[in-house]
Tab-separated table of C-alpha atoms in Angstrom:
chain	number	residue	atom	x	y	z
A	5	UNK	CA	94.822	35.862	125.341
A	6	UNK	CA	92.719	34.339	128.095
A	7	UNK	CA	93.741	30.857	126.944
A	8	UNK	CA	97.408	31.826	127.215
A	9	UNK	CA	96.782	33.208	130.699
A	10	UNK	CA	94.950	30.024	131.629
A	11	UNK	CA	97.846	27.867	130.367
A	12	UNK	CA	100.354	30.036	132.261
A	13	UNK	CA	98.327	29.768	135.444
A	14	UNK	CA	98.093	26.027	134.977
A	15	UNK	CA	101.860	25.694	134.450
A	16	UNK	CA	102.636	27.942	137.441
A	17	UNK	CA	100.161	26.082	139.598
A	18	UNK	CA	101.718	22.778	138.593
A	19	UNK	CA	105.212	24.041	139.426
A	20	UNK	CA	104.275	25.816	142.631
A	21	UNK	CA	101.579	23.505	143.982
A	22	UNK	CA	102.680	21.328	146.851
A	23	UNK	CA	99.489	19.296	146.920
A	24	UNK	CA	96.690	18.366	144.538
A	25	UNK	CA	94.260	20.535	146.557
A	26	UNK	CA	95.913	23.792	145.432
A	27	UNK	CA	95.509	23.181	141.683
A	28	UNK	CA	91.689	23.148	141.515
A	29	UNK	CA	91.548	26.408	143.523
A	30	UNK	CA	93.807	28.238	141.048
A	31	UNK	CA	91.828	26.885	138.085
A	32	UNK	CA	88.595	27.927	139.737
A	33	UNK	CA	89.911	31.463	140.350
A	34	UNK	CA	90.918	31.805	136.689
A	35	UNK	CA	87.405	30.809	135.661
A	36	UNK	CA	86.017	33.612	137.845
A	37	UNK	CA	87.965	36.314	136.008
A	38	UNK	CA	85.884	39.230	134.603
A	39	UNK	CA	86.375	38.038	131.011
A	40	UNK	CA	85.424	34.473	131.891
A	41	UNK	CA	82.415	35.770	133.816
A	42	UNK	CA	81.204	37.806	130.804
A	43	UNK	CA	81.599	34.771	128.547
A	44	UNK	CA	79.778	32.640	131.089
A	45	UNK	CA	76.855	35.079	131.153
A	46	UNK	CA	76.672	35.000	127.342
A	47	UNK	CA	76.747	31.207	127.382
A	48	UNK	CA	73.995	31.121	130.027
A	49	UNK	CA	71.831	33.442	127.909
A	50	UNK	CA	72.428	31.279	124.831
A	51	UNK	CA	71.632	28.159	126.826
A	52	UNK	CA	68.478	29.805	128.159
A	53	UNK	CA	67.348	30.723	124.631
A	54	UNK	CA	68.107	27.211	123.418
A	55	UNK	CA	66.155	25.802	126.356
A	56	UNK	CA	63.172	28.008	125.498
A	57	UNK	CA	63.297	26.730	121.923
A	58	UNK	CA	63.557	23.178	123.217
A	59	UNK	CA	60.583	23.750	125.494
A	60	UNK	CA	58.554	24.727	122.431
A	61	UNK	CA	59.961	21.693	120.695
A	62	UNK	CA	59.016	19.492	123.645
A	63	UNK	CA	55.386	20.191	122.841
A	64	UNK	CA	56.136	19.238	119.244
A	65	UNK	CA	56.558	15.864	117.673
A	66	UNK	CA	59.083	13.699	119.471
A	67	UNK	CA	59.938	10.072	120.220
A	68	UNK	CA	58.892	8.650	123.585
A	69	UNK	CA	59.689	5.315	125.177
A	70	UNK	CA	57.828	2.899	127.383
A	71	UNK	CA	58.929	-0.363	129.009
A	72	UNK	CA	56.233	-2.986	128.356
A	73	UNK	CA	55.742	-6.732	128.492
A	74	UNK	CA	55.672	-8.352	125.076
A	75	UNK	CA	52.302	-9.976	125.788
A	76	UNK	CA	50.820	-6.492	126.422
A	77	UNK	CA	51.590	-5.431	122.836
A	78	UNK	CA	48.468	-7.193	121.566
A	79	UNK	CA	50.307	-9.140	118.858
A	80	UNK	CA	49.565	-12.606	120.243
A	81	UNK	CA	53.057	-13.411	121.534
A	82	UNK	CA	53.268	-15.295	124.837
A	83	UNK	CA	56.268	-13.752	126.575
A	84	UNK	CA	56.939	-12.111	129.914
A	85	UNK	CA	60.020	-10.384	128.535
A	86	UNK	CA	60.186	-6.588	128.843
A	87	UNK	CA	61.078	-4.479	125.827
A	88	UNK	CA	61.419	-0.762	125.251
A	89	UNK	CA	58.671	0.353	122.885
A	90	UNK	CA	59.307	3.668	121.131
A	91	UNK	CA	56.376	5.728	119.886
A	92	UNK	CA	55.731	9.216	118.505
A	93	UNK	CA	53.684	11.854	120.282
A	94	UNK	CA	53.230	15.589	120.361
A	95	UNK	CA	51.698	18.469	118.500
A	96	UNK	CA	52.575	19.568	114.984
A	97	UNK	CA	50.934	22.993	115.171
A	98	UNK	CA	54.175	24.821	114.375
A	99	UNK	CA	54.412	22.919	111.068
A	100	UNK	CA	51.034	24.029	109.729
A	101	UNK	CA	51.076	25.567	106.271
A	102	UNK	CA	48.600	27.577	104.177
A	103	UNK	CA	46.774	24.399	103.151
A	104	UNK	CA	46.182	23.468	106.813
A	105	UNK	CA	44.937	26.962	107.709
A	106	UNK	CA	42.592	27.037	104.701
A	107	UNK	CA	41.245	23.564	105.417
A	108	UNK	CA	40.620	24.528	109.056
A	109	UNK	CA	38.646	27.579	107.944
A	110	UNK	CA	36.565	25.545	105.467
A	111	UNK	CA	35.809	22.940	108.138
A	112	UNK	CA	34.899	25.656	110.654
A	113	UNK	CA	32.471	27.279	108.213
A	114	UNK	CA	31.061	23.824	107.301
A	115	UNK	CA	32.067	24.121	103.642
A	116	UNK	CA	33.667	20.693	104.130
A	117	UNK	CA	32.094	18.218	106.535
A	118	UNK	CA	33.324	15.050	108.168
A	119	UNK	CA	31.347	11.972	107.210
A	120	UNK	CA	30.895	8.885	109.362
A	121	UNK	CA	33.625	7.005	107.471
A	122	UNK	CA	35.762	9.864	106.194
A	123	UNK	CA	37.612	12.142	108.596
A	124	UNK	CA	39.455	15.147	107.157
A	125	UNK	CA	42.775	15.957	108.819
A	126	UNK	CA	43.436	19.686	108.969
A	127	UNK	CA	46.868	19.463	110.568
A	128	UNK	CA	50.098	17.495	110.207
A	129	UNK	CA	50.369	14.390	112.385
A	130	UNK	CA	53.275	13.200	114.508
A	131	UNK	CA	54.194	9.844	112.969
A	132	UNK	CA	57.195	7.525	112.670
A	133	UNK	CA	59.315	8.110	109.588
A	134	UNK	CA	61.366	4.970	110.175
A	135	UNK	CA	60.990	1.892	112.336
A	136	UNK	CA	63.103	-0.470	114.427
A	137	UNK	CA	62.931	-4.247	114.592
A	138	UNK	CA	62.567	-5.941	117.976
A	139	UNK	CA	63.588	-9.419	119.051
A	140	UNK	CA	62.661	-11.292	122.218
A	141	UNK	CA	62.343	-14.796	123.595
A	142	UNK	CA	58.892	-16.320	124.088
A	143	UNK	CA	57.875	-18.694	126.923
A	144	UNK	CA	58.918	-21.707	124.790
A	145	UNK	CA	62.467	-20.274	124.604
A	146	UNK	CA	62.143	-19.470	120.897
A	147	UNK	CA	63.485	-16.223	119.515
A	148	UNK	CA	60.819	-14.060	117.922
A	149	UNK	CA	61.582	-11.170	115.557
A	150	UNK	CA	59.052	-8.453	114.843
A	151	UNK	CA	59.918	-5.971	112.119
A	152	UNK	CA	58.726	-2.359	112.126
A	153	UNK	CA	57.510	-2.604	115.724
A	154	UNK	CA	59.025	0.523	117.267
A	155	UNK	CA	59.494	4.076	116.041
A	156	UNK	CA	63.110	4.927	115.204
A	157	UNK	CA	62.444	8.540	114.141
A	158	UNK	CA	59.436	10.821	114.410
A	159	UNK	CA	58.361	13.776	112.298
A	160	UNK	CA	55.308	15.833	111.500
A	161	UNK	CA	53.847	14.374	108.307
A	162	UNK	CA	50.917	15.465	106.157
């Protein structure tokens, strides 16, 4: 019903409007109707809840980007070209399972110990699940291609 009212207002405004300035005002007034206002409040609450979930997710595993010079990558390429390097970062605490909780407890009570060469991971890690290839030109004007250089997707992995 509100859509029909909106269409009617739009048609009337188009027929009655003498200038383009009158049309936005009528549309704006229709958006301020009590029904539209109630829907807007619901949408704002939903958006707020989604934002809260996203804020939790922002602490979680996600893909980040950084603009860097190719020579700063440490791969031995001589190039001043800038690339966007994508990497994974964040916490995976929300993805812990019974195994992780049990392992944490055993480590805490020193039933399992870390050795000098063997580190036990008691939580999932934020890692790339797929990679992107990168191409750039070196100082000798040769194209270089590096496969699996940048993270395409990130996920908490065990």
